[in-house]
JSON list of C-alpha atoms in Angstrom, two decimals:
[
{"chain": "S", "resi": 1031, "resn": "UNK", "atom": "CA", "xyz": [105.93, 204.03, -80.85]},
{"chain": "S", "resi": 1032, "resn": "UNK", "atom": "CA", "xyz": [108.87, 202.80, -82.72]},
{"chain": "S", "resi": 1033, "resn": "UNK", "atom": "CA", "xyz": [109.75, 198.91, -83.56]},
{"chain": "S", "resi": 1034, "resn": "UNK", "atom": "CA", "xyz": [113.69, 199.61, -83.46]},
{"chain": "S", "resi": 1035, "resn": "UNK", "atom": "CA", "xyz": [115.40, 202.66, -81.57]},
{"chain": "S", "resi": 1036, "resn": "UNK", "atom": "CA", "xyz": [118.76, 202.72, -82.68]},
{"chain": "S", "resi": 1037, "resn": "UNK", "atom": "CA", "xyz": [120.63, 204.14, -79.33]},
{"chain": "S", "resi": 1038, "resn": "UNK", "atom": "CA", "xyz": [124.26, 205.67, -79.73]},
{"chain": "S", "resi": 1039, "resn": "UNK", "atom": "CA", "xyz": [126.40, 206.60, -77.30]},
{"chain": "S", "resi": 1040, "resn": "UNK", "atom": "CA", "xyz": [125.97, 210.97, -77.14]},
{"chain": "S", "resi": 1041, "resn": "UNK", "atom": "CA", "xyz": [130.12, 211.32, -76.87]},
{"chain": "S", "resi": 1042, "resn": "UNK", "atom": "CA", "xyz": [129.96, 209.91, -80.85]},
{"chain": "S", "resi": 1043, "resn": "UNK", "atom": "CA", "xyz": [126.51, 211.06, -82.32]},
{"chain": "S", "resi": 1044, "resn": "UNK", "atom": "CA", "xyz": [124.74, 214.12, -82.05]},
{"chain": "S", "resi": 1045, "resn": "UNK", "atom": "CA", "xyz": [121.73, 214.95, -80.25]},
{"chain": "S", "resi": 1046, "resn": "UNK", "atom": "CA", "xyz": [118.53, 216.23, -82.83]},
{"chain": "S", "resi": 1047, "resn": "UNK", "atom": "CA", "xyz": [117.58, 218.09, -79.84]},
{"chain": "S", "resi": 1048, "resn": "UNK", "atom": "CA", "xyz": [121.19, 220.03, -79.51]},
{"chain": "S", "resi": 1049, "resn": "UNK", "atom": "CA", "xyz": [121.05, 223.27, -80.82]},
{"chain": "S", "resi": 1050, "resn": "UNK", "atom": "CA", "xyz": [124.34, 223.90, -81.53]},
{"chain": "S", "resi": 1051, "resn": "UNK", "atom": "CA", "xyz": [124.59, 221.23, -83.47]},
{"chain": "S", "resi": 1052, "resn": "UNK", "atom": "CA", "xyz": [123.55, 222.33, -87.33]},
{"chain": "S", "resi": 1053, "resn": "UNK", "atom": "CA", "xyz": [124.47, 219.94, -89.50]},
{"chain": "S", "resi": 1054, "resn": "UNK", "atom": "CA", "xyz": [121.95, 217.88, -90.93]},
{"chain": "S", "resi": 1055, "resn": "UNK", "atom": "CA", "xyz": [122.89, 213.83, -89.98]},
{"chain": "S", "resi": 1056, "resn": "UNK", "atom": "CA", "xyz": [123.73, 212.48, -86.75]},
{"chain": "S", "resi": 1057, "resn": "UNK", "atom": "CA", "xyz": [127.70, 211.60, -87.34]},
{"chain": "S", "resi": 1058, "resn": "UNK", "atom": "CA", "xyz": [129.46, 215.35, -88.34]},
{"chain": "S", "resi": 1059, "resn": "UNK", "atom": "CA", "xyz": [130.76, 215.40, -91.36]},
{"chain": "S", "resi": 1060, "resn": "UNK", "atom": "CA", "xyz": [134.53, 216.52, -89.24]},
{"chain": "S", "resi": 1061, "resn": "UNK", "atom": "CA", "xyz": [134.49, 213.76, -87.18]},
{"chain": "S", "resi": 1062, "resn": "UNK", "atom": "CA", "xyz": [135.91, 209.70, -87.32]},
{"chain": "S", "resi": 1063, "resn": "UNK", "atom": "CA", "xyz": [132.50, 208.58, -87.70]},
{"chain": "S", "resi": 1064, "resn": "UNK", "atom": "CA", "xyz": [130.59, 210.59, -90.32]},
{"chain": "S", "resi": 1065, "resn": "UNK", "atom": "CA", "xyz": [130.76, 207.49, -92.61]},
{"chain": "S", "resi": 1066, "resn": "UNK", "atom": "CA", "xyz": [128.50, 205.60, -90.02]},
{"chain": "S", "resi": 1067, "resn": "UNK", "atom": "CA", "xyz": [125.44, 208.44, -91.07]},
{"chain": "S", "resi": 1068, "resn": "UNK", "atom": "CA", "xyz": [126.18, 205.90, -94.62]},
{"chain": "S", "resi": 1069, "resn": "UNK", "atom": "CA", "xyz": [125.70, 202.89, -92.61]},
{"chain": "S", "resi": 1070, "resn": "UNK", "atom": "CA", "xyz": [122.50, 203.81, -90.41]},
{"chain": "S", "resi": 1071, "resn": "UNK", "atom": "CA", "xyz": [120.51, 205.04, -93.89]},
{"chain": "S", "resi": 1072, "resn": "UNK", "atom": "CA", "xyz": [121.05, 201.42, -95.43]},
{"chain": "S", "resi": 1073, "resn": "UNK", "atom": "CA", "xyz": [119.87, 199.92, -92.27]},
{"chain": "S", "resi": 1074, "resn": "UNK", "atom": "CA", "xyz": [117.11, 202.10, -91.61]},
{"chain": "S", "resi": 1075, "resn": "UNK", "atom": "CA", "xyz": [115.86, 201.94, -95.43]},
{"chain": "S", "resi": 1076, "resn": "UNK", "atom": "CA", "xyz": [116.31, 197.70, -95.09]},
{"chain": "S", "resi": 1077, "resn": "UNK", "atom": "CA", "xyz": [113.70, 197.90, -91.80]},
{"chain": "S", "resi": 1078, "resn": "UNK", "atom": "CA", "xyz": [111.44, 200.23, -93.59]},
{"chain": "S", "resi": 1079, "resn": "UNK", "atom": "CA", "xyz": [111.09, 197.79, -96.45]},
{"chain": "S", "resi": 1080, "resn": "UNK", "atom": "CA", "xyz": [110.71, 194.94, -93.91]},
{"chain": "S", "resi": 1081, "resn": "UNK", "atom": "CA", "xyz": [107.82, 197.47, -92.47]},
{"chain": "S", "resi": 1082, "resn": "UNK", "atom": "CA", "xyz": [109.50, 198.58, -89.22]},
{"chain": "S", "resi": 1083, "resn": "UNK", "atom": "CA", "xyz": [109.57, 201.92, -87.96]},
{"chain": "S", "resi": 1084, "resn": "UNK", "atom": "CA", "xyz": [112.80, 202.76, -86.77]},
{"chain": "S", "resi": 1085, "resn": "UNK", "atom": "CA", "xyz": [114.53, 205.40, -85.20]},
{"chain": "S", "resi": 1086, "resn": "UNK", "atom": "CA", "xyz": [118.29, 206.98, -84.24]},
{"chain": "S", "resi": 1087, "resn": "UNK", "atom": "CA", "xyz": [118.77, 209.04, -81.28]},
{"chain": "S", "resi": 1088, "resn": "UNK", "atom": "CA", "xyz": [121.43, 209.82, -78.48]},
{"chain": "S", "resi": 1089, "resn": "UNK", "atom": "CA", "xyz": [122.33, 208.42, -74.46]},
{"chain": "S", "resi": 1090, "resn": "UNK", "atom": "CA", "xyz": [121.85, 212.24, -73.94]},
{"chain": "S", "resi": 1091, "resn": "UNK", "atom": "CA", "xyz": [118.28, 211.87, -74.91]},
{"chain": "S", "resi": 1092, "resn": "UNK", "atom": "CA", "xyz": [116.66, 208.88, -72.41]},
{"chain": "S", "resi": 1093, "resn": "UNK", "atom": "CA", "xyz": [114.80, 210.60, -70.15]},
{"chain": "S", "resi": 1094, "resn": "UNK", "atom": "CA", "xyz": [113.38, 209.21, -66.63]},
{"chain": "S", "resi": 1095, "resn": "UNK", "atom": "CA", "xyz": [110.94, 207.30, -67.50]},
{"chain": "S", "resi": 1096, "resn": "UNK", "atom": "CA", "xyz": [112.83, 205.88, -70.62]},
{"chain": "S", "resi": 1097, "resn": "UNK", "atom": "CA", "xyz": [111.86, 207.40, -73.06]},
{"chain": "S", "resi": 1098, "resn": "UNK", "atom": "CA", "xyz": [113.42, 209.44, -75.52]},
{"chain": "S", "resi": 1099, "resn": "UNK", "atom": "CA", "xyz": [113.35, 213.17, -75.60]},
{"chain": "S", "resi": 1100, "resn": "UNK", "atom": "CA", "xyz": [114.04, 213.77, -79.33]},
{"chain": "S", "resi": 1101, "resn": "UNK", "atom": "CA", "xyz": [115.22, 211.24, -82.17]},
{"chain": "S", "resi": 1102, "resn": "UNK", "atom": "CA", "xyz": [116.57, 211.44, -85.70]},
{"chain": "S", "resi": 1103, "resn": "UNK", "atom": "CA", "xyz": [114.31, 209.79, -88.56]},
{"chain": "S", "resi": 1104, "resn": "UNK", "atom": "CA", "xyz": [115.67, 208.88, -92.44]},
{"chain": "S", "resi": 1105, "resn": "UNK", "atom": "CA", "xyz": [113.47, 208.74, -95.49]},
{"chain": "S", "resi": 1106, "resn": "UNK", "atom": "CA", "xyz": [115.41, 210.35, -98.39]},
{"chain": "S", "resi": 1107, "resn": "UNK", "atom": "CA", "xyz": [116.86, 212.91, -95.84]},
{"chain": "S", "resi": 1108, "resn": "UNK", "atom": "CA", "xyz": [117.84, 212.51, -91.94]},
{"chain": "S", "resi": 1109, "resn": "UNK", "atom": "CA", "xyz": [115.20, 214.65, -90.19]},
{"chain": "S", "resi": 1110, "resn": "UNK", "atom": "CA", "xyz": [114.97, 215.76, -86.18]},
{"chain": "S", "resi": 1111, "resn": "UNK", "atom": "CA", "xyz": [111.86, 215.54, -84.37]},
{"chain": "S", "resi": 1112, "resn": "UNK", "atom": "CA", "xyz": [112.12, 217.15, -81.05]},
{"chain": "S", "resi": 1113, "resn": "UNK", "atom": "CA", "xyz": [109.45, 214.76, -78.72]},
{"chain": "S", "resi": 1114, "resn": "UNK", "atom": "CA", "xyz": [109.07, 211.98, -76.60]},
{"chain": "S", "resi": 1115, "resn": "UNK", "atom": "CA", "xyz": [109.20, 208.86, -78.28]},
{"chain": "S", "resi": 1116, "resn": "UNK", "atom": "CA", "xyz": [109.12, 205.42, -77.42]},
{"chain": "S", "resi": 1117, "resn": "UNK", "atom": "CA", "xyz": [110.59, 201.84, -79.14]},
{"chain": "S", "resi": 1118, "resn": "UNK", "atom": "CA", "xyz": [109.57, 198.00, -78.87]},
{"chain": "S", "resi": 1119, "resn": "UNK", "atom": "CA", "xyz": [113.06, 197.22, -79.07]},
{"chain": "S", "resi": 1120, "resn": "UNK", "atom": "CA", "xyz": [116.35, 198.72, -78.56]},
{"chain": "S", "resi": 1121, "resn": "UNK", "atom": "CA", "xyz": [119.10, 198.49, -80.80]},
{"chain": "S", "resi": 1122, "resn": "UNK", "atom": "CA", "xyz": [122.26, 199.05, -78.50]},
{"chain": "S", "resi": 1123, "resn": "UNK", "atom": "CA", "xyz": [125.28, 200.82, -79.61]},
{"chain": "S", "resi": 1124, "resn": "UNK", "atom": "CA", "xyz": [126.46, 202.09, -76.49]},
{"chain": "S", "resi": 1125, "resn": "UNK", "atom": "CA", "xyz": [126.43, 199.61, -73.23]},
{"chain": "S", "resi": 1126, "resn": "UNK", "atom": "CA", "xyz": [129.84, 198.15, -73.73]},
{"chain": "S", "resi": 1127, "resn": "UNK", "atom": "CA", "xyz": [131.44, 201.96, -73.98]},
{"chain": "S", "resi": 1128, "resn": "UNK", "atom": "CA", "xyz": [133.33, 202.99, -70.65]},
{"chain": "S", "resi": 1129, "resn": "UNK", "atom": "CA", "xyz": [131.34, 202.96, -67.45]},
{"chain": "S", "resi": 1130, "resn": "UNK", "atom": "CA", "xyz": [129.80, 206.79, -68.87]},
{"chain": "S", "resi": 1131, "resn": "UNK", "atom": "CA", "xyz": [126.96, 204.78, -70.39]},
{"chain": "S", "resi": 1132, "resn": "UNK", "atom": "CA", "xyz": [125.65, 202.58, -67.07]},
{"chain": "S", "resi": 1133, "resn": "UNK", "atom": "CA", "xyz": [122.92, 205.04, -65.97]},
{"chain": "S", "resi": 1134, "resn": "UNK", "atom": "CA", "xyz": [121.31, 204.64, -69.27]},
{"chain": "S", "resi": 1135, "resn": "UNK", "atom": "CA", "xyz": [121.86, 201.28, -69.18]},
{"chain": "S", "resi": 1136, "resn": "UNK", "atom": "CA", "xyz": [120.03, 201.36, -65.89]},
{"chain": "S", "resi": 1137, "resn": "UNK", "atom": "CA", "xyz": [117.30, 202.96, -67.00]},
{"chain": "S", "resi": 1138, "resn": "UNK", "atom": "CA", "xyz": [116.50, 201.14, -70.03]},
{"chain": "S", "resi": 1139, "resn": "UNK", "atom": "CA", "xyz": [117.02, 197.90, -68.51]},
{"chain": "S", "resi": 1140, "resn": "UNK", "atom": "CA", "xyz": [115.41, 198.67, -65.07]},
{"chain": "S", "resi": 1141, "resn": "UNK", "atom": "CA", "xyz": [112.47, 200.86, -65.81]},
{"chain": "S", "resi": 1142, "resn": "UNK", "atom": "CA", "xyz": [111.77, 199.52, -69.42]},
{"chain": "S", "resi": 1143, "resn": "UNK", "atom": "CA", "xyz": [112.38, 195.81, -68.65]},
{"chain": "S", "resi": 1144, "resn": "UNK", "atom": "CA", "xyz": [111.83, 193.75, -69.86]},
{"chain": "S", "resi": 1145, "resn": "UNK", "atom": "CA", "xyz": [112.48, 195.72, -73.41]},
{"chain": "S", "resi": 1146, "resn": "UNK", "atom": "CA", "xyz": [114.45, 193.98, -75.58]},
{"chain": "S", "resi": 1147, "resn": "UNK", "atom": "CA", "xyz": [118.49, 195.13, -76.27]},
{"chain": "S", "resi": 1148, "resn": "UNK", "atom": "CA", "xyz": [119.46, 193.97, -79.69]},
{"chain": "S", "resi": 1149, "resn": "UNK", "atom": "CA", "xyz": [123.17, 193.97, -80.33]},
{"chain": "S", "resi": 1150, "resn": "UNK", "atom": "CA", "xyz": [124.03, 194.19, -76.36]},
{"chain": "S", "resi": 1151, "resn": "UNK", "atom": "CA", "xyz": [127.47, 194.41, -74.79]},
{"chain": "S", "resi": 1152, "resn": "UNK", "atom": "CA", "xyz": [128.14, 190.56, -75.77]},
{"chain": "S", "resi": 1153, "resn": "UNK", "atom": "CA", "xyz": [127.15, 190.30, -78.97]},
{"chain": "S", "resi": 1154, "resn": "UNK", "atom": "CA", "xyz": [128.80, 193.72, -79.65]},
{"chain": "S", "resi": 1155, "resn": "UNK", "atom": "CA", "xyz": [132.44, 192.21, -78.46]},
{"chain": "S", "resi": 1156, "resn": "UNK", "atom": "CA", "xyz": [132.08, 189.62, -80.75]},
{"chain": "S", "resi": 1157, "resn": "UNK", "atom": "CA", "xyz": [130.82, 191.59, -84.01]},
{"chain": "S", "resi": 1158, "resn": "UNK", "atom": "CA", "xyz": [133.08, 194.38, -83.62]},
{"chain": "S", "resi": 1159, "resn": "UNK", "atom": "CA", "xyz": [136.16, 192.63, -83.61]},
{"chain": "S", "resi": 1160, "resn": "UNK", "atom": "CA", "xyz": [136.21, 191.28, -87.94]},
{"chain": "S", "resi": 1161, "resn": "UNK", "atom": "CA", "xyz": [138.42, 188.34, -86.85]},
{"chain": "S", "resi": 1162, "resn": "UNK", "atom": "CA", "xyz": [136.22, 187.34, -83.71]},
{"chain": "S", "resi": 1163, "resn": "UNK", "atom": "CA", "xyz": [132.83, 187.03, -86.21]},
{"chain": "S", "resi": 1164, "resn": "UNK", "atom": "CA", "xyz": [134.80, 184.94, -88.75]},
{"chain": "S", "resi": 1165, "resn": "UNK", "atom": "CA", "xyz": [136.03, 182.25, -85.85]},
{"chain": "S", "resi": 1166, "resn": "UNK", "atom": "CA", "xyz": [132.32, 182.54, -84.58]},
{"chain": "S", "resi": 1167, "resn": "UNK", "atom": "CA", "xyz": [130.59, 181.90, -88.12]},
{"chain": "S", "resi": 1168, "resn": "UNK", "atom": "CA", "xyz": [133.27, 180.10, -90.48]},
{"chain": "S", "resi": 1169, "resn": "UNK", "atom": "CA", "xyz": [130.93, 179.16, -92.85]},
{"chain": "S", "resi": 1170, "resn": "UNK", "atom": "CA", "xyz": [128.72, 182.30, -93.17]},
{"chain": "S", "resi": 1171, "resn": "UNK", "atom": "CA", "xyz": [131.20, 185.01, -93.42]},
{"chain": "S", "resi": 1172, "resn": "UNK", "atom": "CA", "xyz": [134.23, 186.31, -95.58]},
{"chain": "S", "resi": 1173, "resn": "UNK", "atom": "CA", "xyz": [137.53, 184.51, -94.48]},
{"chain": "S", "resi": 1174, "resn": "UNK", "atom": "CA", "xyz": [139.70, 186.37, -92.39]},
{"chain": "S", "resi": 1175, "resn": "UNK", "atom": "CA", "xyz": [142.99, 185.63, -90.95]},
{"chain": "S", "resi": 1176, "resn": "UNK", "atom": "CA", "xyz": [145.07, 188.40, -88.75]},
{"chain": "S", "resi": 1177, "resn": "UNK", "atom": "CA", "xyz": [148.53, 189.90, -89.80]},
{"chain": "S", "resi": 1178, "resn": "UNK", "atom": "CA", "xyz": [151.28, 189.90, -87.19]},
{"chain": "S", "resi": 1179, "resn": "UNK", "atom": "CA", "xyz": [152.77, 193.46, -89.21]},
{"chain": "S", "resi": 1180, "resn": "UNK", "atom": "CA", "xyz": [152.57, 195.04, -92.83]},
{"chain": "S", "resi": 1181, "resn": "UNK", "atom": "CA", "xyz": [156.41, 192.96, -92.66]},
{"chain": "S", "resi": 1182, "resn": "UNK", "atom": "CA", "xyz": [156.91, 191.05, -96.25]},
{"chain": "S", "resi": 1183, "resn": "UNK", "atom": "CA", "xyz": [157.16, 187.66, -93.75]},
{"chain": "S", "resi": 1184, "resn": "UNK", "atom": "CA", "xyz": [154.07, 188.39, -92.32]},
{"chain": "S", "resi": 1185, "resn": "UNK", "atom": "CA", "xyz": [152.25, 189.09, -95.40]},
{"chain": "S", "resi": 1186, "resn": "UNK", "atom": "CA", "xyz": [153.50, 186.02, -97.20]},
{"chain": "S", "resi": 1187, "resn": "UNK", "atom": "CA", "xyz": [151.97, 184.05, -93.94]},
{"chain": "S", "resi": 1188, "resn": "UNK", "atom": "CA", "xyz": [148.79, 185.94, -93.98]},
{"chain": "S", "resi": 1189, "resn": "UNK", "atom": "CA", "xyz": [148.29, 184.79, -97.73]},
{"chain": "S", "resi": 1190, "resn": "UNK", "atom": "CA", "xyz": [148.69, 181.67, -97.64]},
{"chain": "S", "resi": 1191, "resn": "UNK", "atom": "CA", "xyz": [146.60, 181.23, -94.50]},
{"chain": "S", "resi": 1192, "resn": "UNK", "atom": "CA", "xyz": [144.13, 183.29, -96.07]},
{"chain": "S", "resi": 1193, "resn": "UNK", "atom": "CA", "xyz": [144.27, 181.12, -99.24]},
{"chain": "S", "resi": 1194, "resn": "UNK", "atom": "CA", "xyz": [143.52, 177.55, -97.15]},
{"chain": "S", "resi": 1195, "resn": "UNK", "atom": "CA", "xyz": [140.35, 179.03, -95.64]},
{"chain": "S", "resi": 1196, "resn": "UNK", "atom": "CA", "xyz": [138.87, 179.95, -98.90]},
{"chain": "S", "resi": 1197, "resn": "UNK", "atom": "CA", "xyz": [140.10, 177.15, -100.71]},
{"chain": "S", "resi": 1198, "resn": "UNK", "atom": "CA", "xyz": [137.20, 174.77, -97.61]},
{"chain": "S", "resi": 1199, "resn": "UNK", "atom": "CA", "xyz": [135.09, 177.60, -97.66]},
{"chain": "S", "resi": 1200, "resn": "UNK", "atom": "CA", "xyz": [131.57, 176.82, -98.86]},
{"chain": "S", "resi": 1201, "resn": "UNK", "atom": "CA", "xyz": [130.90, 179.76, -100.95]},
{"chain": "S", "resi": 1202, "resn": "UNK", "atom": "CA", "xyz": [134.50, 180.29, -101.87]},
{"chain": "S", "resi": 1203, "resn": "UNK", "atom": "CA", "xyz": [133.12, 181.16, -105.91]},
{"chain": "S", "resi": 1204, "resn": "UNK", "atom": "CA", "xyz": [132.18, 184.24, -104.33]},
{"chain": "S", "resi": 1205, "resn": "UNK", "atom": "CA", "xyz": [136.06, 185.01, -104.32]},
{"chain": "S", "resi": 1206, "resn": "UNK", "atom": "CA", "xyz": [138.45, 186.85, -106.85]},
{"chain": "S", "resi": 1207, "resn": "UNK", "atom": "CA", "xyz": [141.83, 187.22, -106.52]},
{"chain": "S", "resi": 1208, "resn": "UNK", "atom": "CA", "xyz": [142.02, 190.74, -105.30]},
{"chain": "S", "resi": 1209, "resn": "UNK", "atom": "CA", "xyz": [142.35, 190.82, -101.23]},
{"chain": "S", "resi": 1210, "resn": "UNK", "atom": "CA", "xyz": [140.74, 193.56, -98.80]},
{"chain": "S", "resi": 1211, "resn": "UNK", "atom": "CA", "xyz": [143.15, 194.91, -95.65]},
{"chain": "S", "resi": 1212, "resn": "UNK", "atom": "CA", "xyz": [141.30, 196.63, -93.05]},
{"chain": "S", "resi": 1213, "resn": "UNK", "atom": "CA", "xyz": [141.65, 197.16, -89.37]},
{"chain": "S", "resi": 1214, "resn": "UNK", "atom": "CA", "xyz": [140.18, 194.18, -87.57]},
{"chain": "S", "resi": 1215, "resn": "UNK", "atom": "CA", "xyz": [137.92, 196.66, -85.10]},
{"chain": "S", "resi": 1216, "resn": "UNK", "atom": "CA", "xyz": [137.12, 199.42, -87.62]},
{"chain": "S", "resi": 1217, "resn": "UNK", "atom": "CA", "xyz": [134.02, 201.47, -88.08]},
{"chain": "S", "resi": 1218, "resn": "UNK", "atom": "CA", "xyz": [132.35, 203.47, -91.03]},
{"chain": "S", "resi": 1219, "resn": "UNK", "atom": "CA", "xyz": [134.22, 202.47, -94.25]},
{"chain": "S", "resi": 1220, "resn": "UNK", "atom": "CA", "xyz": [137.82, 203.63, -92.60]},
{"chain": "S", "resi": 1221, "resn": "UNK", "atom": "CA", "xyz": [141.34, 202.19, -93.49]},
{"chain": "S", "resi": 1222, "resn": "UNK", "atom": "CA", "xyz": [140.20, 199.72, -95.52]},
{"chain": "S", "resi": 1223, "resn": "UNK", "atom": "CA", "xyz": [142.45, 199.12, -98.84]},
{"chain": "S", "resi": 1224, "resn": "UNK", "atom": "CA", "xyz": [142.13, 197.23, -102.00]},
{"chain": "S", "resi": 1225, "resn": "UNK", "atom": "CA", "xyz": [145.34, 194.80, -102.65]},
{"chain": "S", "resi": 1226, "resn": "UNK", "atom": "CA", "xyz": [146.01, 193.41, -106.13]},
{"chain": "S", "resi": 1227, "resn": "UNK", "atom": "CA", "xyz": [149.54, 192.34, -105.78]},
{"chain": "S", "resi": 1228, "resn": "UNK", "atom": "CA", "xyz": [152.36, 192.89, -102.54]},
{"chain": "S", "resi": 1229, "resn": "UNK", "atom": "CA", "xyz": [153.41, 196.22, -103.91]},
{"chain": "S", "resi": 1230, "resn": "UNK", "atom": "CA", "xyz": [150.15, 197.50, -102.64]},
{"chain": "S", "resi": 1231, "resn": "UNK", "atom": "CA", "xyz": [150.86, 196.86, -99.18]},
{"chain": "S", "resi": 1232, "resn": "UNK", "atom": "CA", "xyz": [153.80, 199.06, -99.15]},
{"chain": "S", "resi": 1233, "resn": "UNK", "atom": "CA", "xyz": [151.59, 202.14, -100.16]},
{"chain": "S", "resi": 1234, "resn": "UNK", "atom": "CA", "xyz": [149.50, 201.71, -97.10]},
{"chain": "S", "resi": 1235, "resn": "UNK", "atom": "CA", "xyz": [150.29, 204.10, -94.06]},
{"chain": "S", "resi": 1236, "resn": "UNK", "atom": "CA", "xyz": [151.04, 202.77, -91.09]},
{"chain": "S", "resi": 1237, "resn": "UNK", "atom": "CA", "xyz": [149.52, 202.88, -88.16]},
{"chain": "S", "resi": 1238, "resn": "UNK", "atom": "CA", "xyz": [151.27, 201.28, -84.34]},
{"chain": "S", "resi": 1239, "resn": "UNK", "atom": "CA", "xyz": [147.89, 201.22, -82.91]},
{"chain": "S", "resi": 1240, "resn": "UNK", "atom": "CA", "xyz": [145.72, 199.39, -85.63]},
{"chain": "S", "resi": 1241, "resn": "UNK", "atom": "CA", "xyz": [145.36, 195.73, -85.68]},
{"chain": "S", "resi": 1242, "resn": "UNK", "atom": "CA", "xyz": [145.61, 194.66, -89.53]},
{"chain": "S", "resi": 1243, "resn": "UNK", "atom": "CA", "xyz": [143.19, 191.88, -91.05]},
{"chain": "S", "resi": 1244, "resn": "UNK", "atom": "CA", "xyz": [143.34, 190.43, -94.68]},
{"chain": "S", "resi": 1245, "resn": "UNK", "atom": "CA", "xyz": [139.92, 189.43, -96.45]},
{"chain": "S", "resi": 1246, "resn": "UNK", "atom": "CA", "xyz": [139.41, 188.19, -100.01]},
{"chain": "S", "resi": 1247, "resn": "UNK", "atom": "CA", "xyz": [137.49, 190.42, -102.17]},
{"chain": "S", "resi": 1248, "resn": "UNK", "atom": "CA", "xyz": [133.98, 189.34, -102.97]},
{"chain": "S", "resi": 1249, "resn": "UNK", "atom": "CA", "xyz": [133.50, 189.43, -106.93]},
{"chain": "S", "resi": 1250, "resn": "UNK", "atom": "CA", "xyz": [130.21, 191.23, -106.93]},
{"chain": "S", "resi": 1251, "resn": "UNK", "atom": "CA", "xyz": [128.16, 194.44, -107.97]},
{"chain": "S", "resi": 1252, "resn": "UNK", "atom": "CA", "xyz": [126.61, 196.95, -105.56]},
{"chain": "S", "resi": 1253, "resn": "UNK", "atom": "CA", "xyz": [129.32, 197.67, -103.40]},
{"chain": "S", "resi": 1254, "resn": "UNK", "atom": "CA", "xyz": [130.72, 201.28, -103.07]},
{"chain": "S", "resi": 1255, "resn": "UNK", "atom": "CA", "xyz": [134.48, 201.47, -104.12]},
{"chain": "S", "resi": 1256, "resn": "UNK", "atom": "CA", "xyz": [136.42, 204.38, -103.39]},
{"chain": "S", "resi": 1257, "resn": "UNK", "atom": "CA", "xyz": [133.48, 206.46, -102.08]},
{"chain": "S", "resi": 1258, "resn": "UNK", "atom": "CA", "xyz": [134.40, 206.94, -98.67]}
]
């Protein structure tokens, strides 16, 4: 039985239990979210050292009774056990994707209840949109305001929006001068670009369907630059 069972939705991670499936992490390596296999180690390795045994596995894998047929575990490697497992608490990456996902909601909610969802359909609005978490908690996360277009106007607003929250911001020492641009609901290290001056927004690609948010850069070690 597992504290945490980290469920993803099977149309984005890979079943341990599919056999024509042979790489050796959940997220493949060709698709948009093999940088999440990245993001899953750190959090699996922080609940391990908190003494929680957690687990990753699939929608494609809840059985009946709500269980899980076969899960992923991570040590120093990602490994595939194929049994039934079980969890105290489920950590829910899937609820709030299409209506695809509702019999597994069902069953885990129905069959299993009253087992905890961690990171359910509301909370999961709110994190995954940057600019949403930042109105939410002001004070405990990186300022972030929203740009209208890459347009010089609209980065020149941006700025010196940007620039008033950090000025009130309690921990606003944490801040260089360098900015971050990412997209305000992206996953897994993706489009997210390093600005030093204005001439580096003109280098970044454009993209009609991506809603831009500026950050400052926090001024500390042990994050991974240009690794992804």
């Amino acid at each position: 039985l597992f504290d945490i069972m980290i469920v993803y939705d099977a149309h984005l991670a890979h079943s341990a239990a599919d056999p024509t499936y042979r790489e050796s992490a959940p997220f493949s390596i060709s698709g948009e979210y093999f940088n999440c296999n990245a993001t899953y180690q750190y959090f699996i390795e922080y609940c391990q050292q908190q003494g929680l045994k957690v687990a990753f596995t699939t929608t494609h894998d809840i059985n009946a009774a709500g269980q899980f047929s076969s899960i992923w575990t991570y040590t120093t490697t990602w490994e595939r056990h194929i049994e039934v497992s079980g969890a105290k608490v489920i950590f829910d990456k899937f609820s709030n994707l299409l209506t695809r996902n509702h019999a597994a909601y069902k069953i885990l909610t129905t069959i299993l209840k009253p087992l905890p969802l961690l990171h359910n359909q509301a909370m999961r609005i709110m994190f995954d949109n940057k600019l949403e978490t930042y109105l939410q908690f002001p004070n405990y996360t990186i300022p972030t305001v929203q740009l209208d277009s890459l347009a010089p106007a609209s980065i020149e607003k941006a700025e010196r929006a940007l620039a008033a929250q950090c000025r009130i911001h309690p921990y606003r020492d944490d801040f260089g001068s360098d900015l971050v641009l990412k997209d305000q609901f992206g996953i897994g290290g993706n489009q997210i670009y390093k600005i030093k001056d204005d001439a580096d927004f003109a280098a970044i690609p454009y993209h009609s369907a991506t809603h831009y948010i500026l950050q400052p850069l926090i001024q500390a070690s042990g994050f991974a630059i240009d690794h992804y």
